[in-house]
């Protein structure tokens, strides 16, 4: 009986240890992902340092599914730069190129007009009603770097949520069943 | 230890690492290219020049633009976006930049071009400061890579003085 009890105890203790270490591994993965994301926000100064291109309005430069790296510095915004901006009353940020800039002498405030390379018309039709110019507060960042295709992962996941759950489930199962 | 899953994982990790490394190297390579582009612009005609009802000056002009941007292209270049801007200062604004014409150059073969055009975007001032105003023509370009960092630069060209009177 003593021998059996000892064995049971050792088995139990191993399982608890294993469960704990697996929970730790899982926590480590989640926290390191969070650290990388927050670190990027800190370094680039933009609230969303990476965006996925969703529309064809910047073809052939940027295609749907490309990833853009944003940077938000104190440098003034100039014509030709590709900026990501939010319009009041729209949820999805837009990535377009600046074609006109007017910078005030006294306040330094900029008035910016944008256009998609692949669009015929400038963006006044996309702005809020009665809005003619974008200002600093609308702009989330400017695109500095570019990585093709990688964004398809997020596009597929948002359009087919089932794939997301299957993937998360499979990963979770892998972590739980892995032995070391 | 040596299950199928582990091997597949190791192979995938290795492949992605190598791919990322190659992308980074391709982007770093671009720094070795020192381009020497040239360009010229000539105003042929002021088509019309007037004050809009809301008080802003607007001008329409016809230009000849020629440029040689072939040296901008490297093997990591997807396209070059080029545009001609009018740049000037006014009492109210320290800088006004107005894109007059732009184009996308897909390959090196198209990078030496000559074009006769009127301004593609409306040249409208914020206010009424354009009579007799001298502005600079600036040719800007943005190099879009196949992957990696984007490059931009410009050439400031000769200025042009708008007429003293509306026409």
Short mmCIF file of N, CA and C in Angstrom, two decimals, chain A:
data_model
loop_
_atom_site.label_atom_id
_atom_site.label_comp_id
_atom_site.label_asym_id
_atom_site.label_seq_id
_atom_site.Cartn_x
_atom_site.Cartn_y
_atom_site.Cartn_z
N UNK A 1 0.84 -1.19 0.00
CA UNK A 1 0.00 0.00 0.00
C UNK A 1 0.88 1.25 0.00
N UNK A 2 1.94 1.19 0.82
CA UNK A 2 2.87 2.33 0.93
C UNK A 2 3.51 2.61 -0.42
N UNK A 3 3.89 1.55 -1.11
CA UNK A 3 4.53 1.71 -2.41
C UNK A 3 3.58 2.36 -3.42
N UNK A 4 2.31 1.86 -3.41
CA UNK A 4 1.30 2.38 -4.34
C UNK A 4 1.01 3.86 -4.09
N UNK A 5 0.86 4.17 -2.82
CA UNK A 5 0.58 5.56 -2.46
C UNK A 5 1.70 6.49 -2.91
N UNK A 6 2.94 6.03 -2.70
CA UNK A 6 4.08 6.85 -3.13
C UNK A 6 4.06 7.12 -4.63
N UNK A 7 3.78 6.03 -5.36
CA UNK A 7 3.74 6.17 -6.82
C UNK A 7 2.66 7.17 -7.24
N UNK A 8 1.46 7.02 -6.62
CA UNK A 8 0.37 7.93 -6.95
C UNK A 8 0.77 9.38 -6.68
N UNK A 9 1.40 9.57 -5.52
CA UNK A 9 1.82 10.92 -5.15
C UNK A 9 2.78 11.50 -6.18
N UNK A 10 3.74 10.67 -6.57
CA UNK A 10 4.75 11.18 -7.51
C UNK A 10 4.10 11.51 -8.87
N UNK A 11 3.17 10.65 -9.28
CA UNK A 11 2.47 10.89 -10.55
C UNK A 11 1.69 12.21 -10.48
N UNK A 12 0.96 12.35 -9.35
CA UNK A 12 0.16 13.56 -9.18
C UNK A 12 1.03 14.80 -9.23
N UNK A 13 2.16 14.73 -8.48
CA UNK A 13 3.01 15.92 -8.40
C UNK A 13 3.59 16.26 -9.79
N UNK A 14 3.91 15.24 -10.56
CA UNK A 14 4.42 15.50 -11.90
C UNK A 14 3.39 16.20 -12.75
N UNK A 15 2.13 15.73 -12.65
CA UNK A 15 1.10 16.34 -13.49
C UNK A 15 0.86 17.80 -13.13
N UNK A 16 0.87 18.06 -11.81
CA UNK A 16 0.67 19.46 -11.40
C UNK A 16 1.80 20.32 -11.92
N UNK A 17 3.03 19.79 -11.78
CA UNK A 17 4.20 20.52 -12.26
C UNK A 17 4.10 20.79 -13.75
N UNK A 18 3.72 19.72 -14.46
CA UNK A 18 3.61 19.85 -15.91
C UNK A 18 2.58 20.91 -16.29
N UNK A 19 1.43 20.83 -15.62
CA UNK A 19 0.37 21.80 -15.92
C UNK A 19 0.85 23.21 -15.64
N UNK A 20 1.57 23.36 -14.52
CA UNK A 20 2.06 24.69 -14.16
C UNK A 20 3.04 25.21 -15.21
N UNK A 21 3.96 24.32 -15.62
CA UNK A 21 4.97 24.78 -16.58
C UNK A 21 4.34 25.09 -17.93
N UNK A 22 3.29 24.32 -18.28
CA UNK A 22 2.61 24.62 -19.55
C UNK A 22 1.89 25.96 -19.49
N UNK A 23 1.25 26.20 -18.32
CA UNK A 23 0.58 27.49 -18.16
C UNK A 23 1.60 28.61 -18.26
N UNK A 24 2.79 28.36 -17.69
CA UNK A 24 3.85 29.37 -17.72
C UNK A 24 4.30 29.65 -19.16
N UNK A 25 4.48 28.56 -19.93
CA UNK A 25 4.89 28.71 -21.33
C UNK A 25 3.87 29.54 -22.10
N UNK A 26 2.59 29.19 -21.88
CA UNK A 26 1.52 29.90 -22.57
C UNK A 26 1.54 31.39 -22.21
N UNK A 27 1.70 31.64 -20.90
CA UNK A 27 1.76 33.02 -20.43
C UNK A 27 2.93 33.76 -21.04
N UNK A 28 4.05 33.06 -21.17
CA UNK A 28 5.26 33.67 -21.73
C UNK A 28 5.03 34.08 -23.19
N UNK A 29 4.37 33.20 -23.94
CA UNK A 29 4.09 33.51 -25.35
C UNK A 29 3.22 34.76 -25.45
N UNK A 30 2.14 34.76 -24.66
CA UNK A 30 1.21 35.90 -24.72
C UNK A 30 1.89 37.19 -24.31
N UNK A 31 2.63 37.13 -23.20
CA UNK A 31 3.25 38.37 -22.71
C UNK A 31 4.34 38.86 -23.65
N UNK A 32 5.12 37.94 -24.25
CA UNK A 32 6.17 38.43 -25.15
C UNK A 32 5.58 39.07 -26.40
N UNK A 33 4.45 38.51 -26.89
CA UNK A 33 3.77 39.14 -28.02
C UNK A 33 3.33 40.55 -27.65
N UNK A 34 2.78 40.68 -26.42
CA UNK A 34 2.32 41.98 -25.95
C UNK A 34 3.50 42.96 -25.82
N UNK A 35 4.63 42.45 -25.31
CA UNK A 35 5.81 43.31 -25.13
C UNK A 35 6.30 43.82 -26.48
N UNK A 36 6.36 42.91 -27.48
CA UNK A 36 6.82 43.32 -28.81
C UNK A 36 5.91 44.41 -29.37
N UNK A 37 4.59 44.21 -29.25
CA UNK A 37 3.61 45.17 -29.79
C UNK A 37 3.76 46.53 -29.10
N UNK A 38 3.80 46.51 -27.75
CA UNK A 38 3.90 47.77 -27.00
C UNK A 38 5.25 48.44 -27.26
N UNK A 39 6.30 47.61 -27.41
CA UNK A 39 7.63 48.15 -27.71
C UNK A 39 7.63 48.88 -29.04
N UNK A 40 6.96 48.27 -30.02
CA UNK A 40 6.86 48.90 -31.35
C UNK A 40 6.12 50.23 -31.25
N UNK A 41 5.03 50.25 -30.47
CA UNK A 41 4.27 51.49 -30.30
C UNK A 41 5.18 52.57 -29.72
N UNK A 42 5.98 52.17 -28.73
CA UNK A 42 6.90 53.11 -28.08
C UNK A 42 7.93 53.63 -29.08
N UNK A 43 8.52 52.73 -29.85
CA UNK A 43 9.61 53.12 -30.76
C UNK A 43 9.12 53.98 -31.92
N UNK A 44 7.97 53.61 -32.48
CA UNK A 44 7.52 54.33 -33.68
C UNK A 44 6.71 55.57 -33.33
N UNK A 45 6.18 55.64 -32.12
CA UNK A 45 5.37 56.79 -31.74
C UNK A 45 4.00 56.80 -32.39
N UNK A 46 3.64 55.69 -33.01
CA UNK A 46 2.33 55.61 -33.65
C UNK A 46 1.48 54.62 -32.87
N UNK A 47 0.19 54.93 -32.71
CA UNK A 47 -0.64 54.07 -31.88
C UNK A 47 -0.90 52.70 -32.52
N UNK A 48 -0.78 52.62 -33.84
CA UNK A 48 -0.81 51.29 -34.47
C UNK A 48 0.35 51.20 -35.45
N UNK A 49 1.49 50.67 -35.02
CA UNK A 49 2.72 50.71 -35.81
C UNK A 49 2.70 49.85 -37.07
N UNK A 50 1.78 48.91 -37.15
CA UNK A 50 1.70 48.05 -38.33
C UNK A 50 0.26 48.06 -38.83
N UNK A 51 0.05 48.33 -40.12
CA UNK A 51 -1.30 48.23 -40.66
C UNK A 51 -1.29 47.31 -41.88
N UNK A 52 -2.45 46.72 -42.13
CA UNK A 52 -2.63 45.86 -43.30
C UNK A 52 -3.41 46.66 -44.35
N UNK A 53 -2.94 46.61 -45.58
CA UNK A 53 -3.63 47.30 -46.67
C UNK A 53 -4.88 46.50 -47.04
N UNK A 54 -6.04 47.18 -47.03
CA UNK A 54 -7.29 46.47 -47.28
C UNK A 54 -7.90 46.77 -48.64
N UNK A 55 -7.51 47.88 -49.26
CA UNK A 55 -8.17 48.26 -50.52
C UNK A 55 -7.17 48.32 -51.66
N UNK A 56 -7.70 48.51 -52.86
CA UNK A 56 -6.84 48.55 -54.04
C UNK A 56 -6.50 49.98 -54.45
N UNK A 57 -6.77 50.95 -53.56
CA UNK A 57 -6.66 52.34 -53.98
C UNK A 57 -5.22 52.80 -54.15
N UNK A 58 -4.23 52.03 -53.67
CA UNK A 58 -2.84 52.43 -53.85
C UNK A 58 -2.10 51.51 -54.81
N UNK A 59 -2.82 50.69 -55.57
CA UNK A 59 -2.19 49.86 -56.60
C UNK A 59 -1.46 50.75 -57.60
N UNK A 60 -0.38 50.34 -58.21
CA UNK A 60 0.28 49.04 -58.01
C UNK A 60 1.33 49.08 -56.90
N UNK A 61 1.40 50.16 -56.15
CA UNK A 61 2.39 50.25 -55.07
C UNK A 61 2.09 49.29 -53.95
N UNK A 62 0.90 49.43 -53.40
CA UNK A 62 0.49 48.55 -52.31
C UNK A 62 -0.72 47.75 -52.75
N UNK A 63 -0.64 46.45 -52.59
CA UNK A 63 -1.77 45.60 -52.93
C UNK A 63 -2.46 45.17 -51.65
N UNK A 64 -3.68 44.66 -51.78
CA UNK A 64 -4.42 44.11 -50.65
C UNK A 64 -3.58 43.01 -50.00
N UNK A 65 -3.45 43.07 -48.68
CA UNK A 65 -2.70 42.04 -47.97
C UNK A 65 -1.26 42.41 -47.68
N UNK A 66 -0.80 43.56 -48.15
CA UNK A 66 0.55 44.00 -47.82
C UNK A 66 0.55 44.62 -46.42
N UNK A 67 1.71 44.57 -45.79
CA UNK A 67 1.85 45.16 -44.46
C UNK A 67 2.69 46.43 -44.56
N UNK A 68 2.23 47.47 -43.88
CA UNK A 68 2.99 48.73 -43.84
C UNK A 68 3.46 48.98 -42.43
N UNK A 69 4.70 49.47 -42.31
CA UNK A 69 5.22 49.89 -41.02
C UNK A 69 5.09 51.40 -40.92
N UNK A 70 4.49 51.84 -39.83
CA UNK A 70 4.24 53.28 -39.68
C UNK A 70 5.23 53.89 -38.72
N UNK A 71 5.42 55.19 -38.92
CA UNK A 71 6.26 55.95 -38.01
C UNK A 71 5.61 57.30 -37.81
N UNK A 72 5.56 57.75 -36.57
CA UNK A 72 4.97 59.06 -36.31
C UNK A 72 6.03 59.91 -35.61
N UNK A 73 6.64 60.82 -36.35
CA UNK A 73 7.65 61.66 -35.74
C UNK A 73 7.15 63.09 -35.71
N UNK A 74 7.96 63.96 -35.14
CA UNK A 74 7.59 65.37 -35.04
C UNK A 74 7.78 66.08 -36.38
N UNK A 75 8.48 65.45 -37.31
CA UNK A 75 8.73 66.08 -38.60
C UNK A 75 7.42 66.51 -39.25
N UNK A 76 7.44 67.68 -39.89
CA UNK A 76 6.21 68.12 -40.55
C UNK A 76 5.84 67.20 -41.71
N UNK A 77 4.56 67.18 -42.01
CA UNK A 77 4.07 66.34 -43.10
C UNK A 77 4.28 67.07 -44.42
N UNK A 78 4.77 66.36 -45.42
CA UNK A 78 5.08 66.96 -46.71
C UNK A 78 4.38 66.22 -47.84
N UNK A 79 4.23 66.90 -48.95
CA UNK A 79 3.60 66.29 -50.12
C UNK A 79 4.38 65.06 -50.56
N UNK A 80 3.66 64.05 -51.01
CA UNK A 80 4.29 62.84 -51.52
C UNK A 80 4.36 61.73 -50.49
N UNK A 81 4.27 62.08 -49.21
CA UNK A 81 4.36 61.05 -48.18
C UNK A 81 3.06 60.24 -48.15
N UNK A 82 3.20 58.98 -47.78
CA UNK A 82 2.03 58.13 -47.66
C UNK A 82 1.63 58.11 -46.19
N UNK A 83 0.45 58.63 -45.90
CA UNK A 83 0.02 58.72 -44.50
C UNK A 83 -1.19 57.84 -44.26
N UNK A 84 -1.34 57.45 -43.01
CA UNK A 84 -2.51 56.70 -42.58
C UNK A 84 -3.36 57.64 -41.75
N UNK A 85 -4.60 57.82 -42.14
CA UNK A 85 -5.43 58.78 -41.42
C UNK A 85 -6.80 58.22 -41.08
N UNK A 86 -7.36 58.82 -40.04
CA UNK A 86 -8.71 58.48 -39.59
C UNK A 86 -9.62 59.65 -39.91
N UNK A 87 -10.76 59.37 -40.48
CA UNK A 87 -11.73 60.43 -40.73
C UNK A 87 -12.82 60.30 -39.67
N UNK A 88 -13.29 61.45 -39.15
CA UNK A 88 -14.36 61.42 -38.16
C UNK A 88 -15.55 60.66 -38.73
N UNK A 89 -16.08 59.72 -37.97
CA UNK A 89 -17.25 58.98 -38.41
C UNK A 89 -16.92 57.75 -39.23
N UNK A 90 -15.64 57.43 -39.39
CA UNK A 90 -15.26 56.20 -40.08
C UNK A 90 -14.35 55.40 -39.15
N UNK A 91 -14.55 54.08 -39.12
CA UNK A 91 -13.76 53.25 -38.21
C UNK A 91 -12.43 52.85 -38.82
N UNK A 92 -12.44 52.59 -40.13
CA UNK A 92 -11.26 51.99 -40.75
C UNK A 92 -10.30 53.08 -41.22
N UNK A 93 -9.05 53.04 -40.78
CA UNK A 93 -8.08 54.03 -41.25
C UNK A 93 -7.76 53.84 -42.73
N UNK A 94 -7.39 54.94 -43.40
CA UNK A 94 -7.12 54.92 -44.82
C UNK A 94 -5.65 55.24 -45.06
N UNK A 95 -5.05 54.53 -46.03
CA UNK A 95 -3.65 54.75 -46.40
C UNK A 95 -3.62 55.42 -47.76
N UNK A 96 -3.31 56.72 -47.82
CA UNK A 96 -3.23 57.41 -49.10
C UNK A 96 -2.07 58.39 -49.11
N UNK A 97 -1.82 58.95 -50.32
CA UNK A 97 -0.67 59.83 -50.48
C UNK A 97 -1.09 61.30 -50.39
N UNK A 98 -0.21 62.10 -49.78
CA UNK A 98 -0.45 63.53 -49.65
C UNK A 98 -0.15 64.22 -50.97
N UNK A 99 -1.09 65.00 -51.51
CA UNK A 99 -0.79 65.74 -52.74
C UNK A 99 -0.74 67.25 -52.54
N UNK A 100 -1.36 67.76 -51.49
CA UNK A 100 -1.27 69.20 -51.24
C UNK A 100 -1.03 69.46 -49.76
N UNK A 101 -0.18 70.45 -49.47
CA UNK A 101 0.11 70.81 -48.09
C UNK A 101 0.07 72.33 -47.97
N UNK A 102 -0.63 72.81 -46.96
CA UNK A 102 -0.55 74.23 -46.60
C UNK A 102 -0.20 74.29 -45.12
N UNK A 103 0.94 74.92 -44.80
CA UNK A 103 1.37 74.98 -43.42
C UNK A 103 1.29 76.41 -42.91
N UNK A 104 0.54 76.61 -41.83
CA UNK A 104 0.35 77.93 -41.25
C UNK A 104 1.65 78.45 -40.63
N UNK A 105 1.87 79.73 -40.80
CA UNK A 105 3.08 80.33 -40.25
C UNK A 105 2.98 80.49 -38.74
N UNK A 106 1.83 80.97 -38.25
CA UNK A 106 1.73 81.30 -36.82
C UNK A 106 1.57 80.06 -35.94
N UNK A 107 0.68 79.12 -36.31
CA UNK A 107 0.42 77.98 -35.45
C UNK A 107 1.18 76.74 -35.85
N UNK A 108 1.67 76.69 -37.07
CA UNK A 108 2.36 75.49 -37.55
C UNK A 108 1.39 74.38 -37.93
N UNK A 109 0.11 74.64 -37.84
CA UNK A 109 -0.89 73.64 -38.20
C UNK A 109 -0.83 73.36 -39.71
N UNK A 110 -0.96 72.10 -40.08
CA UNK A 110 -0.93 71.76 -41.49
C UNK A 110 -2.33 71.43 -42.01
N UNK A 111 -2.55 71.81 -43.25
CA UNK A 111 -3.78 71.44 -43.96
C UNK A 111 -3.36 70.58 -45.13
N UNK A 112 -3.87 69.36 -45.16
CA UNK A 112 -3.35 68.34 -46.07
C UNK A 112 -4.48 67.76 -46.90
N UNK A 113 -4.21 67.56 -48.18
CA UNK A 113 -5.16 66.86 -49.05
C UNK A 113 -4.50 65.58 -49.54
N UNK A 114 -5.24 64.48 -49.51
CA UNK A 114 -4.69 63.18 -49.90
C UNK A 114 -5.41 62.61 -51.11
N UNK A 115 -4.77 61.61 -51.71
CA UNK A 115 -5.37 60.93 -52.86
C UNK A 115 -4.75 59.55 -52.97
N UNK A 116 -5.55 58.56 -53.35
CA UNK A 116 -5.00 57.23 -53.60
C UNK A 116 -4.39 57.19 -54.99
N UNK A 117 -3.23 56.57 -55.11
CA UNK A 117 -2.54 56.54 -56.41
C UNK A 117 -3.42 55.96 -57.52
N UNK A 118 -4.27 55.02 -57.14
CA UNK A 118 -5.09 54.31 -58.13
C UNK A 118 -6.47 54.94 -58.30
N UNK A 119 -6.74 56.01 -57.54
CA UNK A 119 -8.04 56.67 -57.65
C UNK A 119 -7.97 57.83 -58.64
N UNK A 120 -9.10 58.12 -59.27
CA UNK A 120 -9.14 59.23 -60.22
C UNK A 120 -9.21 60.56 -59.49
N UNK A 121 -9.98 60.58 -58.40
CA UNK A 121 -10.27 61.84 -57.71
C UNK A 121 -9.52 61.90 -56.38
N UNK A 122 -9.36 63.12 -55.87
CA UNK A 122 -8.76 63.25 -54.54
C UNK A 122 -9.77 62.81 -53.47
N UNK A 123 -9.36 62.88 -52.21
CA UNK A 123 -10.12 62.22 -51.15
C UNK A 123 -11.22 63.07 -50.51
N UNK A 124 -11.50 64.26 -51.08
CA UNK A 124 -12.50 65.11 -50.42
C UNK A 124 -13.82 64.37 -50.23
N UNK A 125 -14.15 63.47 -51.18
CA UNK A 125 -15.40 62.73 -51.08
C UNK A 125 -15.39 61.73 -49.92
N UNK A 126 -14.19 61.32 -49.48
CA UNK A 126 -14.09 60.36 -48.38
C UNK A 126 -14.13 61.04 -47.03
N UNK A 127 -13.76 62.33 -47.00
CA UNK A 127 -13.70 63.04 -45.73
C UNK A 127 -15.11 63.24 -45.17
N UNK A 128 -15.16 63.69 -43.93
CA UNK A 128 -16.45 63.99 -43.31
C UNK A 128 -17.11 65.11 -44.10
N UNK A 129 -18.45 65.20 -43.98
CA UNK A 129 -19.19 66.21 -44.72
C UNK A 129 -18.69 67.61 -44.39
N UNK A 130 -18.36 68.37 -45.42
CA UNK A 130 -17.90 69.73 -45.20
C UNK A 130 -16.43 69.85 -44.87
N UNK A 131 -15.74 68.73 -44.73
CA UNK A 131 -14.31 68.78 -44.40
C UNK A 131 -13.50 68.86 -45.69
N UNK A 132 -12.63 69.86 -45.78
CA UNK A 132 -11.84 70.02 -46.98
C UNK A 132 -10.40 69.58 -46.80
N UNK A 133 -9.90 69.64 -45.59
CA UNK A 133 -8.50 69.32 -45.35
C UNK A 133 -8.36 68.36 -44.18
N UNK A 134 -7.30 67.55 -44.22
CA UNK A 134 -6.93 66.76 -43.05
C UNK A 134 -6.00 67.61 -42.20
N UNK A 135 -6.06 67.43 -40.90
CA UNK A 135 -5.12 68.11 -40.02
C UNK A 135 -4.33 67.09 -39.24
N UNK A 136 -3.37 67.60 -38.49
CA UNK A 136 -2.44 66.75 -37.76
C UNK A 136 -3.17 65.67 -36.93
N UNK A 137 -4.27 66.07 -36.29
CA UNK A 137 -4.93 65.14 -35.37
C UNK A 137 -5.58 63.95 -36.09
N UNK A 138 -5.82 64.09 -37.41
CA UNK A 138 -6.40 62.98 -38.15
C UNK A 138 -5.37 61.92 -38.52
N UNK A 139 -4.09 62.32 -38.51
CA UNK A 139 -3.07 61.46 -39.09
C UNK A 139 -2.44 60.57 -38.02
N UNK A 140 -2.45 59.27 -38.29
CA UNK A 140 -1.94 58.29 -37.32
C UNK A 140 -0.47 57.99 -37.53
N UNK A 141 0.03 58.23 -38.73
CA UNK A 141 1.44 57.92 -38.97
C UNK A 141 1.73 57.94 -40.45
N UNK A 142 3.02 57.89 -40.77
CA UNK A 142 3.37 57.80 -42.19
C UNK A 142 4.05 56.47 -42.46
N UNK A 143 3.83 55.93 -43.64
CA UNK A 143 4.38 54.63 -43.99
C UNK A 143 5.87 54.79 -44.29
N UNK A 144 6.70 53.94 -43.65
CA UNK A 144 8.14 54.00 -43.91
C UNK A 144 8.67 52.71 -44.50
N UNK A 145 7.99 51.60 -44.28
CA UNK A 145 8.50 50.33 -44.78
C UNK A 145 7.35 49.43 -45.21
N UNK A 146 7.71 48.34 -45.84
CA UNK A 146 6.73 47.62 -46.61
C UNK A 146 7.11 46.14 -46.66
N UNK A 147 6.14 45.27 -46.41
CA UNK A 147 6.37 43.83 -46.47
C UNK A 147 5.18 43.20 -47.21
N UNK A 148 5.41 42.55 -48.34
CA UNK A 148 4.28 42.06 -49.11
C UNK A 148 3.65 40.79 -48.54
N UNK A 149 2.39 40.58 -48.85
CA UNK A 149 1.62 39.34 -48.62
C UNK A 149 1.32 38.96 -47.17
N UNK A 150 2.18 39.38 -46.21
CA UNK A 150 2.03 38.86 -44.84
C UNK A 150 0.66 39.19 -44.25
N UNK A 151 0.08 40.31 -44.66
CA UNK A 151 -1.20 40.73 -44.10
C UNK A 151 -2.37 39.84 -44.46
N UNK A 152 -2.18 38.95 -45.43
CA UNK A 152 -3.28 38.05 -45.82
C UNK A 152 -3.73 37.21 -44.64
N UNK A 153 -2.81 36.89 -43.74
CA UNK A 153 -3.17 36.08 -42.57
C UNK A 153 -4.30 36.77 -41.80
N UNK A 154 -4.13 38.09 -41.53
CA UNK A 154 -5.18 38.78 -40.76
C UNK A 154 -6.44 38.97 -41.58
N UNK A 155 -6.28 39.21 -42.90
CA UNK A 155 -7.48 39.39 -43.72
C UNK A 155 -8.32 38.12 -43.71
N UNK A 156 -7.66 36.97 -43.90
CA UNK A 156 -8.38 35.69 -43.90
C UNK A 156 -9.04 35.47 -42.55
N UNK A 157 -8.31 35.79 -41.47
CA UNK A 157 -8.85 35.54 -40.14
C UNK A 157 -10.05 36.43 -39.83
N UNK A 158 -10.04 37.68 -40.31
CA UNK A 158 -11.20 38.52 -40.02
C UNK A 158 -12.39 38.15 -40.90
N UNK A 159 -12.11 37.66 -42.11
CA UNK A 159 -13.22 37.34 -43.00
C UNK A 159 -13.80 35.96 -42.73
N UNK A 160 -12.98 35.04 -42.26
CA UNK A 160 -13.44 33.71 -41.91
C UNK A 160 -13.05 33.42 -40.47
N UNK A 161 -13.87 33.87 -39.50
CA UNK A 161 -13.49 33.73 -38.09
C UNK A 161 -13.30 32.27 -37.68
N UNK A 162 -13.98 31.36 -38.40
CA UNK A 162 -13.88 29.93 -38.03
C UNK A 162 -12.42 29.47 -38.09
N UNK A 163 -11.69 29.96 -39.10
CA UNK A 163 -10.27 29.58 -39.24
C UNK A 163 -9.47 30.04 -38.03
N UNK A 164 -9.83 31.24 -37.54
CA UNK A 164 -9.13 31.77 -36.37
C UNK A 164 -9.31 30.85 -35.17
N UNK A 165 -10.59 30.42 -34.94
CA UNK A 165 -10.85 29.57 -33.78
C UNK A 165 -10.18 28.22 -33.91
N UNK A 166 -10.21 27.65 -35.12
CA UNK A 166 -9.55 26.37 -35.35
C UNK A 166 -8.06 26.49 -35.06
N UNK A 167 -7.46 27.59 -35.54
CA UNK A 167 -6.02 27.80 -35.37
C UNK A 167 -5.67 27.95 -33.90
N UNK A 168 -6.46 28.78 -33.19
CA UNK A 168 -6.19 29.00 -31.76
C UNK A 168 -6.37 27.69 -31.00
N UNK A 169 -7.42 26.93 -31.35
CA UNK A 169 -7.67 25.65 -30.72
C UNK A 169 -6.52 24.69 -30.93
N UNK A 170 -6.03 24.62 -32.17
CA UNK A 170 -4.94 23.70 -32.50
C UNK A 170 -3.67 24.07 -31.74
N UNK A 171 -3.39 25.38 -31.68
CA UNK A 171 -2.20 25.85 -30.97
C UNK A 171 -2.30 25.51 -29.48
N UNK A 172 -3.50 25.76 -28.92
CA UNK A 172 -3.72 25.47 -27.50
C UNK A 172 -3.51 23.99 -27.21
N UNK A 173 -4.07 23.15 -28.10
CA UNK A 173 -3.94 21.70 -27.95
C UNK A 173 -2.48 21.28 -27.99
N UNK A 174 -1.74 21.93 -28.91
CA UNK A 174 -0.33 21.60 -29.09
C UNK A 174 0.45 21.91 -27.81
N UNK A 175 0.14 23.08 -27.23
CA UNK A 175 0.85 23.49 -26.01
C UNK A 175 0.53 22.53 -24.88
N UNK A 176 -0.77 22.14 -24.77
CA UNK A 176 -1.17 21.28 -23.65
C UNK A 176 -0.59 19.87 -23.80
N UNK A 177 -0.58 19.35 -25.03
CA UNK A 177 -0.14 17.96 -25.21
C UNK A 177 1.37 17.82 -25.31
N UNK A 178 2.07 18.91 -25.60
CA UNK A 178 3.52 18.78 -25.77
C UNK A 178 4.15 18.40 -24.44
N UNK A 179 5.19 17.56 -24.49
CA UNK A 179 5.75 16.99 -23.26
C UNK A 179 6.89 17.83 -22.70
N UNK A 180 7.57 18.60 -23.52
CA UNK A 180 8.65 19.40 -22.91
C UNK A 180 8.86 20.74 -23.57
#
